[in-house]
PDB file of C-alpha atoms and ligand atoms in Angstrom:
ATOM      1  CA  UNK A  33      11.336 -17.940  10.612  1.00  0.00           C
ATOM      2  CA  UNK A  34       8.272 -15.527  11.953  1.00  0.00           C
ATOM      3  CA  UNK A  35       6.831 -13.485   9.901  1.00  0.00           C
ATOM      4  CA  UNK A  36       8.650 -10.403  10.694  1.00  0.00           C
ATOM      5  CA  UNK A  37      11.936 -11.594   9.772  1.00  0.00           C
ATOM      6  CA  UNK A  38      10.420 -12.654   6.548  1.00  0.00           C
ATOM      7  CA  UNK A  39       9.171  -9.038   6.206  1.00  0.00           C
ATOM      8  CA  UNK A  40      12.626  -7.789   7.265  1.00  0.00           C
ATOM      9  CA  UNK A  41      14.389  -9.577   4.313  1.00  0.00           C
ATOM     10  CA  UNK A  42      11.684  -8.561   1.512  1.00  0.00           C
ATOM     11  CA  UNK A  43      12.592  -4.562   2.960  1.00  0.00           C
ATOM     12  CA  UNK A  44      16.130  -5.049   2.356  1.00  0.00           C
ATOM     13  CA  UNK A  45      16.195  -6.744  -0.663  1.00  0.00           C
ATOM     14  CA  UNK A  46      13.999  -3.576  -1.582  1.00  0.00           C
ATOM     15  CA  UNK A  47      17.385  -1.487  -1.487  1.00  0.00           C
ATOM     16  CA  UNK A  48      18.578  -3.271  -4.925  1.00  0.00           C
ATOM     17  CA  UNK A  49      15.917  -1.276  -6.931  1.00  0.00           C
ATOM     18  CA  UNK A  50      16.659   2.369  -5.696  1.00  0.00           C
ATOM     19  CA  UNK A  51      18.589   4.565  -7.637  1.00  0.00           C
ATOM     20  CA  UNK A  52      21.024   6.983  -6.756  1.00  0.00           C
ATOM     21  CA  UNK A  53      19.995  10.860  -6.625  1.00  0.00           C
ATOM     22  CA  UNK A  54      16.201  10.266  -6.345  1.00  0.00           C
ATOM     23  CA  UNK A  55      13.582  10.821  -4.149  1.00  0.00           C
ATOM     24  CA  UNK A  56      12.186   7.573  -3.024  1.00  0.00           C
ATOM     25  CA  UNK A  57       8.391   7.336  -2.658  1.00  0.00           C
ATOM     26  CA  UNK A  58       7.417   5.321   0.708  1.00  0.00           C
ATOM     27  CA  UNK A  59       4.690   3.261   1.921  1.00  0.00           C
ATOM     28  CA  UNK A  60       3.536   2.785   5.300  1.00  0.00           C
ATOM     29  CA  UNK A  61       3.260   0.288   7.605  1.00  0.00           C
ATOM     30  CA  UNK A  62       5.344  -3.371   9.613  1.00  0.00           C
ATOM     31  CA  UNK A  63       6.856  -3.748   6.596  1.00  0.00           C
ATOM     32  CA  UNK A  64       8.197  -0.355   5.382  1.00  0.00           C
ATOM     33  CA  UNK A  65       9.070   0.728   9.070  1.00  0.00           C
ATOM     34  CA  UNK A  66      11.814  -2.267   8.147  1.00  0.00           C
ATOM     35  CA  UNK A  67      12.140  -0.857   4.395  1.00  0.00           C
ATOM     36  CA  UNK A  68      12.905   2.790   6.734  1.00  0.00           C
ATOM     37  CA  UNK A  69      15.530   0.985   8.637  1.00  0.00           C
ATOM     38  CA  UNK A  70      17.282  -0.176   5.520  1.00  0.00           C
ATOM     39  CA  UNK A  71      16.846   2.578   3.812  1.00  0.00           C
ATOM     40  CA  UNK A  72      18.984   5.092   6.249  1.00  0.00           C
ATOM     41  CA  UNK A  73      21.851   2.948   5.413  1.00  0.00           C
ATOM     42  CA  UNK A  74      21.888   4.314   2.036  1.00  0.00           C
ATOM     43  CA  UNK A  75      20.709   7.855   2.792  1.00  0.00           C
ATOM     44  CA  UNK A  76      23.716   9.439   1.559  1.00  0.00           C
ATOM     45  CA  UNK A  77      23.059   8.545  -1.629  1.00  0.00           C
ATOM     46  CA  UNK A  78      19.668   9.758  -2.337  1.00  0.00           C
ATOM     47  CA  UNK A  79      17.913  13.162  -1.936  1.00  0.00           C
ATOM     48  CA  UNK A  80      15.264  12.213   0.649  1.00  0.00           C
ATOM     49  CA  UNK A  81      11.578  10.912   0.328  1.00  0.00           C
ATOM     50  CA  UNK A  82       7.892  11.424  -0.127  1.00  0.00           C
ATOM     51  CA  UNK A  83       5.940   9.643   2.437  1.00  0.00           C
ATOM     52  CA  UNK A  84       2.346   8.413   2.283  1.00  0.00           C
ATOM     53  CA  UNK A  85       1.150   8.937   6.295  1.00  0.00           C
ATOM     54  CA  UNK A  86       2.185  10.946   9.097  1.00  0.00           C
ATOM     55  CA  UNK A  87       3.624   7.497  10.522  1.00  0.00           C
ATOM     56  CA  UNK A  88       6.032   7.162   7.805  1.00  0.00           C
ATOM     57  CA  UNK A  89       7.383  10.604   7.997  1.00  0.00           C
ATOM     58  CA  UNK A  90       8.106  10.392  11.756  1.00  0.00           C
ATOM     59  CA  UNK A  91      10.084   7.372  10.865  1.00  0.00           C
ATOM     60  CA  UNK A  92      11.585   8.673   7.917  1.00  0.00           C
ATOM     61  CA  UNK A  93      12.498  11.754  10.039  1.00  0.00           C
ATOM     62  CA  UNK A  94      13.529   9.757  12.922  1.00  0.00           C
ATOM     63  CA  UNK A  95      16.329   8.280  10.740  1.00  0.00           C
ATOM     64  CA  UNK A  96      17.500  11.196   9.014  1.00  0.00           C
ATOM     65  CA  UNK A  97      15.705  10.989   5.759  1.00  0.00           C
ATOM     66  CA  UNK A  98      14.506  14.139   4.827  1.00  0.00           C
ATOM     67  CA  UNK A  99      10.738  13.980   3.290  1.00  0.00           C
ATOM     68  CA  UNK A 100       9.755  16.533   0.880  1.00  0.00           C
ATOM     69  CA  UNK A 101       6.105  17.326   0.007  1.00  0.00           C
ATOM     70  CA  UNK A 102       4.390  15.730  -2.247  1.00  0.00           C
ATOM     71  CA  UNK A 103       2.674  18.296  -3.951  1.00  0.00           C
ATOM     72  CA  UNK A 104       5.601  19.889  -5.361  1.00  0.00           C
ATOM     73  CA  UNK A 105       6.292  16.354  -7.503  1.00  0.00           C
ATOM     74  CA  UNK A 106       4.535  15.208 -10.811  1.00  0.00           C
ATOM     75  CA  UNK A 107       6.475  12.168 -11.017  1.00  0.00           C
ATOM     76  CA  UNK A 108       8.173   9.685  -9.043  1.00  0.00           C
ATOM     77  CA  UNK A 109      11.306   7.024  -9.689  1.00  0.00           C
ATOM     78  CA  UNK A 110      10.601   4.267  -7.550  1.00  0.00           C
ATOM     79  CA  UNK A 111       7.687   3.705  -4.853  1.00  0.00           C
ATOM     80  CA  UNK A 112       8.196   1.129  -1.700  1.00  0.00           C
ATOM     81  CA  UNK A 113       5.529  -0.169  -0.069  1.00  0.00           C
ATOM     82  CA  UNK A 114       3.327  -3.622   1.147  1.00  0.00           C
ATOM     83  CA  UNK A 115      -0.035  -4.559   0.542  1.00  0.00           C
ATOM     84  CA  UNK A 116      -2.365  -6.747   2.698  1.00  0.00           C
ATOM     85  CA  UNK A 117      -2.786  -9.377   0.005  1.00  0.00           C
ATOM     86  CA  UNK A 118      -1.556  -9.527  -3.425  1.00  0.00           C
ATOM     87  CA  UNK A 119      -2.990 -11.865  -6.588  1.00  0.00           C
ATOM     88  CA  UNK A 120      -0.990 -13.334  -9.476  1.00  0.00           C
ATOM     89  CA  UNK A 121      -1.220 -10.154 -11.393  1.00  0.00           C
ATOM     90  CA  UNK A 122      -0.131  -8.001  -8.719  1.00  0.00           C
ATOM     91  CA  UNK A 123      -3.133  -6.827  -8.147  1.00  0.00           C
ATOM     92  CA  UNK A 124      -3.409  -5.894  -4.369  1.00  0.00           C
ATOM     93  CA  UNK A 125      -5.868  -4.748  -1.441  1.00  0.00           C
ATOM     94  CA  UNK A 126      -4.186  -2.613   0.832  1.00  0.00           C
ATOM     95  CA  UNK A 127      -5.430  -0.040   3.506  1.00  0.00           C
ATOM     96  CA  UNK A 128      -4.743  -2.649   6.523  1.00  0.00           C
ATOM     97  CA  UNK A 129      -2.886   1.201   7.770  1.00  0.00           C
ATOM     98  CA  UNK A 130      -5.463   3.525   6.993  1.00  0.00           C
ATOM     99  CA  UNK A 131      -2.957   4.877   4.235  1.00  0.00           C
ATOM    100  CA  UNK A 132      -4.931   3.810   0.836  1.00  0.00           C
ATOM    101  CA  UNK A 133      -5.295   7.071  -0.096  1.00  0.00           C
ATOM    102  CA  UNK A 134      -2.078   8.773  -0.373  1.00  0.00           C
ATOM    103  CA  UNK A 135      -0.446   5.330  -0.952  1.00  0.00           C
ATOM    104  CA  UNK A 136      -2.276   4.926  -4.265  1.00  0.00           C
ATOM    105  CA  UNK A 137      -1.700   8.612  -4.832  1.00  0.00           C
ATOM    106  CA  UNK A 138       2.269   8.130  -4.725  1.00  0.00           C
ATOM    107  CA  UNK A 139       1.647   4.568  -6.543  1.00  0.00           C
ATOM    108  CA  UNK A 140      -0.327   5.792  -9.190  1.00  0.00           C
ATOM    109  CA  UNK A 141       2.322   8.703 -10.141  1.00  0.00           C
ATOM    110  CA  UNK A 142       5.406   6.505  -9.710  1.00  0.00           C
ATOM    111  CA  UNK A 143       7.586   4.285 -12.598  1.00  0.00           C
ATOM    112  CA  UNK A 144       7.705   1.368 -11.003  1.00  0.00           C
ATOM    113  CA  UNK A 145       5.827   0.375  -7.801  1.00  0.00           C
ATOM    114  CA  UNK A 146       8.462  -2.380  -5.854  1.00  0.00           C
ATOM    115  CA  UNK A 147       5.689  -4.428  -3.392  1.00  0.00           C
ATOM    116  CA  UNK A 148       7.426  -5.919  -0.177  1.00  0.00           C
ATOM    117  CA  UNK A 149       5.682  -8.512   1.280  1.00  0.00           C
ATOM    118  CA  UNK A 150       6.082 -11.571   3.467  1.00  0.00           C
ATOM    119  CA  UNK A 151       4.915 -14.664   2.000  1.00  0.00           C
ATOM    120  CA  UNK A 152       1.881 -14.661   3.579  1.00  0.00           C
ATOM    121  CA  UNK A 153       0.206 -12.027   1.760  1.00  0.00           C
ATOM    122  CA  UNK A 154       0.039 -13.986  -1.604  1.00  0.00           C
ATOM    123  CA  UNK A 155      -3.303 -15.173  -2.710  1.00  0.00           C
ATOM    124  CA  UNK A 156      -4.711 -16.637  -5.548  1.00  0.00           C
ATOM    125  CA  UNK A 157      -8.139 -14.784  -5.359  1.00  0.00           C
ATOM    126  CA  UNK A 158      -8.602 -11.267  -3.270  1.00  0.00           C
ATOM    127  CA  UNK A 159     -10.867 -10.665  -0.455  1.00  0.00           C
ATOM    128  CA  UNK A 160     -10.451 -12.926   2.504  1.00  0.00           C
ATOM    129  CA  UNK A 161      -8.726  -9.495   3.794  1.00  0.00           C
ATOM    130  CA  UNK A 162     -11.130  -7.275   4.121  1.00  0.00           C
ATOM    131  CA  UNK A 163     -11.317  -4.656   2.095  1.00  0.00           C
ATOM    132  CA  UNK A 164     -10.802  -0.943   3.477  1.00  0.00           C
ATOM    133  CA  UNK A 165     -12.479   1.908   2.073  1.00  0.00           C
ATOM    134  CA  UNK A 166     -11.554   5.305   3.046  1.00  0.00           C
ATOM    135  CA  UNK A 167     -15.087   7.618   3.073  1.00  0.00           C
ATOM    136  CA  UNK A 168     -16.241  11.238   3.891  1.00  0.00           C
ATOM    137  CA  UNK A 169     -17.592  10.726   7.210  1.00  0.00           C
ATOM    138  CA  UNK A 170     -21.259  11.755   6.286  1.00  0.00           C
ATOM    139  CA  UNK A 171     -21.870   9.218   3.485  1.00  0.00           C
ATOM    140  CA  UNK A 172     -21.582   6.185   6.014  1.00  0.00           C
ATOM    141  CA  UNK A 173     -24.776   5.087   5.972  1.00  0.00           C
ATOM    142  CA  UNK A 174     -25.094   5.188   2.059  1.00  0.00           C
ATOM    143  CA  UNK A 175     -21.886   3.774   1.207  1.00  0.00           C
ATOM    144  CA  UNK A 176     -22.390   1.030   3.578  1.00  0.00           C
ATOM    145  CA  UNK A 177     -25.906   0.019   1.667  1.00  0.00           C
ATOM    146  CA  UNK A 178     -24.433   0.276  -1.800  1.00  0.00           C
ATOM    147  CA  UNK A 179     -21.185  -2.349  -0.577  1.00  0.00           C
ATOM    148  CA  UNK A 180     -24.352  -4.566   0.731  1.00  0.00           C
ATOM    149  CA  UNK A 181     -25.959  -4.310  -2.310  1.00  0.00           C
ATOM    150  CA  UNK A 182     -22.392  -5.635  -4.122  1.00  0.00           C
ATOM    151  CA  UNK A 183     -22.284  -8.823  -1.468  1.00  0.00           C
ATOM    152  CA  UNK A 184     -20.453  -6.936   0.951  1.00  0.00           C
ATOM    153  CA  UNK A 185     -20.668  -6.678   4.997  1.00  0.00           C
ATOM    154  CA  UNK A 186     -19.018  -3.506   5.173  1.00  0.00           C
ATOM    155  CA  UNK A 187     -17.862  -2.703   9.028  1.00  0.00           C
ATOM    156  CA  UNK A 188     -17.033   0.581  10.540  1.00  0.00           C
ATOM    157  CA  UNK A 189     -13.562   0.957  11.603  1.00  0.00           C
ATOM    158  CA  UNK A 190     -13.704   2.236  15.123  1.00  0.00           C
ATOM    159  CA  UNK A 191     -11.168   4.765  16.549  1.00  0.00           C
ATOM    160  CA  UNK A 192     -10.083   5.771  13.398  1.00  0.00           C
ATOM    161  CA  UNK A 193      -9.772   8.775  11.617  1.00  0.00           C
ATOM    162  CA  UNK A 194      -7.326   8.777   8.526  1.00  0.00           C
ATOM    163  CA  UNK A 195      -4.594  11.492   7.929  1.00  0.00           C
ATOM    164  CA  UNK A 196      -6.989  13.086   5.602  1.00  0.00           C
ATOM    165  CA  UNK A 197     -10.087  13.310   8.573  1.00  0.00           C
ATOM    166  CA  UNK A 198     -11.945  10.769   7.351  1.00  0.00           C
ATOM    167  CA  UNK A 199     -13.349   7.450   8.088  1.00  0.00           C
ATOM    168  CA  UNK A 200     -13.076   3.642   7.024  1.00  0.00           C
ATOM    169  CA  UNK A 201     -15.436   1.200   6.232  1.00  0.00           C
ATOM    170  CA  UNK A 202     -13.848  -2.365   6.030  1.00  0.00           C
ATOM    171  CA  UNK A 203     -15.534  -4.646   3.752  1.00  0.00           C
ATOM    172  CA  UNK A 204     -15.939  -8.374   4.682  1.00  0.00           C
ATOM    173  CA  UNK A 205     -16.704 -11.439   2.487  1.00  0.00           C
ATOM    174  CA  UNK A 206     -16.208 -10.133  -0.640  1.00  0.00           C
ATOM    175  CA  UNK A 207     -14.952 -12.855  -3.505  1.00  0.00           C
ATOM    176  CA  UNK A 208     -13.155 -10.512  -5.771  1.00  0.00           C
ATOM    177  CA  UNK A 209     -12.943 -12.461  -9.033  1.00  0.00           C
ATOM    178  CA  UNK A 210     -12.375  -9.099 -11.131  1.00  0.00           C
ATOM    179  CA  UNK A 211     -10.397  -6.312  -9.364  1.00  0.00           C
ATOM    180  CA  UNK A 212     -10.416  -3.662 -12.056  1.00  0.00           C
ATOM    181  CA  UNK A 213     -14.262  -3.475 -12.462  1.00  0.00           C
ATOM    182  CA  UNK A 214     -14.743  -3.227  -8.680  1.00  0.00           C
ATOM    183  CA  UNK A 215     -12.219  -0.649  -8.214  1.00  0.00           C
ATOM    184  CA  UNK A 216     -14.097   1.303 -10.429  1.00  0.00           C
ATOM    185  CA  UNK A 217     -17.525   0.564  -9.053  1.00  0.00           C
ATOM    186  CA  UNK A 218     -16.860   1.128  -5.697  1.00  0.00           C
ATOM    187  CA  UNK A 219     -14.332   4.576  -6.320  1.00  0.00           C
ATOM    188  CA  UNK A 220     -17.694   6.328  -8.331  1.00  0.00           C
ATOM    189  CA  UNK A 221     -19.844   6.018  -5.436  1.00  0.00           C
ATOM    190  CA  UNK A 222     -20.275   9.716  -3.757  1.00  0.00           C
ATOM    191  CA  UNK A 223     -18.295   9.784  -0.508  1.00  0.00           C
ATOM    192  CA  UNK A 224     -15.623   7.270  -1.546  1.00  0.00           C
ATOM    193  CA  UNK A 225     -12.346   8.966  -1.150  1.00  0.00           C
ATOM    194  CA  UNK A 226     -10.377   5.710  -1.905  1.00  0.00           C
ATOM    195  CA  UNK A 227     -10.818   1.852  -2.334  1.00  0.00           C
ATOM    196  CA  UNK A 228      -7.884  -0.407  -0.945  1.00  0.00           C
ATOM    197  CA  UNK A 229      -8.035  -2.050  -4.224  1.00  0.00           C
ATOM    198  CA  UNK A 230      -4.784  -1.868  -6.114  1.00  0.00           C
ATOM    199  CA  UNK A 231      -5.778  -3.307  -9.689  1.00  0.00           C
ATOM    200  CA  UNK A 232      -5.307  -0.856 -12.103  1.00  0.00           C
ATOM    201  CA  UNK A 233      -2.089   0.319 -10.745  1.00  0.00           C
ATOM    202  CA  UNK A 234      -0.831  -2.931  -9.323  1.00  0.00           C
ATOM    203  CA  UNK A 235       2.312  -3.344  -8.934  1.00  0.00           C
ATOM    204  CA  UNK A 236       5.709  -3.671 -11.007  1.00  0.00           C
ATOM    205  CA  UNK A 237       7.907  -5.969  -8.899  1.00  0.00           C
ATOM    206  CA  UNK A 238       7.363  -7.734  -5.898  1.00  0.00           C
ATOM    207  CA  UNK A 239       9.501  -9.423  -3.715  1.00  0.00           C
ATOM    208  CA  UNK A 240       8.467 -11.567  -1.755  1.00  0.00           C
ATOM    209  CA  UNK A 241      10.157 -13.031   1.828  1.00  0.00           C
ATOM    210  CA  UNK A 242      10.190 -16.814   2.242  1.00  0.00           C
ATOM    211  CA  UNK A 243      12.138 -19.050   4.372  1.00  0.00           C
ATOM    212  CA  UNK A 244      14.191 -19.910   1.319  1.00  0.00           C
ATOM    213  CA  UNK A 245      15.020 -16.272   0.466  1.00  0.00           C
ATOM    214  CA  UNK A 246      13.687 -13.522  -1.896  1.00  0.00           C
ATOM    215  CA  UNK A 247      11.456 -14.625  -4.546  1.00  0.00           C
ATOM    216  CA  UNK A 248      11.600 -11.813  -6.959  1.00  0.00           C
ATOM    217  CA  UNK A 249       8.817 -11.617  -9.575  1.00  0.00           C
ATOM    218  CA  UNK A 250       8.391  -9.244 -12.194  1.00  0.00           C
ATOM    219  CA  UNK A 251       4.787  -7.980 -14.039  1.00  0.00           C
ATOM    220  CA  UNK A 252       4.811  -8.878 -17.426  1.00  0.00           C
ATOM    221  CA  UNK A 253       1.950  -6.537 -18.300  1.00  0.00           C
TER     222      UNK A 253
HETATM  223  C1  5RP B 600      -1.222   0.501   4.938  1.00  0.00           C
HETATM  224  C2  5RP B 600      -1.035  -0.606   3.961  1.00  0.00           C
HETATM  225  C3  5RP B 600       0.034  -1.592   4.238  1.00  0.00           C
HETATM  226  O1  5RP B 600       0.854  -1.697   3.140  1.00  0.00           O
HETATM  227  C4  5RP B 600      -0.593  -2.933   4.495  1.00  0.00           C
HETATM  228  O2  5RP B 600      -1.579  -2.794   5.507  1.00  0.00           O
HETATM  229  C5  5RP B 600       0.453  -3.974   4.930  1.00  0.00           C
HETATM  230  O3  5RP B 600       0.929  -3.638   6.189  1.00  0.00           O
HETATM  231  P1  5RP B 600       2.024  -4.450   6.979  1.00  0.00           P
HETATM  232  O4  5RP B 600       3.329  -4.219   6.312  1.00  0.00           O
HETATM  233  O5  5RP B 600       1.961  -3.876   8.366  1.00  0.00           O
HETATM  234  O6  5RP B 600       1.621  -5.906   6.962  1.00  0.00           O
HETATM  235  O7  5RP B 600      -1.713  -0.715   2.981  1.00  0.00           O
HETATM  236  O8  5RP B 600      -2.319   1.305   4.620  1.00  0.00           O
END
């Protein structure tokens, strides 16, 4: 089975955790366009979504899901979405989309955050992805010499701009043996929109797509 099919089952198994007469918040990326997919099936029985990048919303749109905006919401249900690697906490990196921000926007201010993945994306320590940081574009140059300073080698994402006009930095070679504290080192430096880090809001449940099935496991925290 190829990764994409393993994907495709961890988006529908997804469907078991919405709940009727909500608005669902989405993620963005291989994954979720699958999560999309299954989701229109049940369309009827939900209000619509919020999405976290223009991508998503086409999609979403595309199938006939309306998408409200977010600023009119203090509080979500239920958020969908996939990360780039996950730990056994659920602590994730994500930002492989350029969509950290406004994902951990919609993850932070949601119940429960479901994380789809394929079983690739499981790790026992984070940072052999590396790590994407979303930045004002005019703190480049600083940013990048404060992640070397941490052990990083951060590199600029060409060709990108995020949907908030700004730019990433992608950190290599990072060994990140405690996620919290280096969320919160790297977020306070000026010009960092966003870390990819996920550790103080990981996530709730995560299913995960193997060969065998759905592995379903649950955060204890
Ligand atoms: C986008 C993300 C995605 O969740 C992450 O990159 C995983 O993507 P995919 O489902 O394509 O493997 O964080 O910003």
């Amino acid at each position: 089975m190829n990764l994409n099919e393993l994907k495709k089952k961890a988006a529908w198994a997804a469907l078991d955790y919405i709940h009727p007469d909500t608005v669902i918040g989405v993620g963005t990326g291989t994954t979720i366009f699958y999560f999309i997919e299954a989701l229109s099936t049940i369309k009827h029985l939900i209000y619509g979504a919020v999405s976290s990048s223009n991508s998503s919303t086409l999609l979403l749109q595309k199938q006939g899901i309306e998408v409200f905006d977010l600023k009119n919401f203090s509080s979500l249900r239920v958020y969908v979405d996939s990360a780039d690697e996950i730990n056994n906490h659920m602590q994730m990196i994500k930002g492989g989309g350029a969509a950290l921000t406004r994902e951990k926007i919609i993850a932070t201010m949601s119940k429960k955050f479901i994380c789809i993945i394929d079983n690739s994306k499981s790790v026992d320590v984070l940072g052999n992805f590396p790590l994407p940081i979303e930045i004002i574009p005019m703190a480049l140059s600083y940013v990048s010499k404060e992640i070397i300073k941490i052990g990083g080698n951060p590199r600029y994402r060409k060709n990108v701009i995020t949907d908030n006009g700004n730019i990433i930095i992608d950190v290599h070679d990072l060994y990140i043996t405690d996620p919290i504290s280096m969320e919160k080192k790297i977020n306070s430096l000026p010009g960092v929109v966003t870390v990819g880090l996920f550790a103080s809001r990981s996530a709730d449940v995560l299913l995960i797509g193997t060969k065998n099935g759905i592995k379903t496991i649950k955060n204890s925290k």
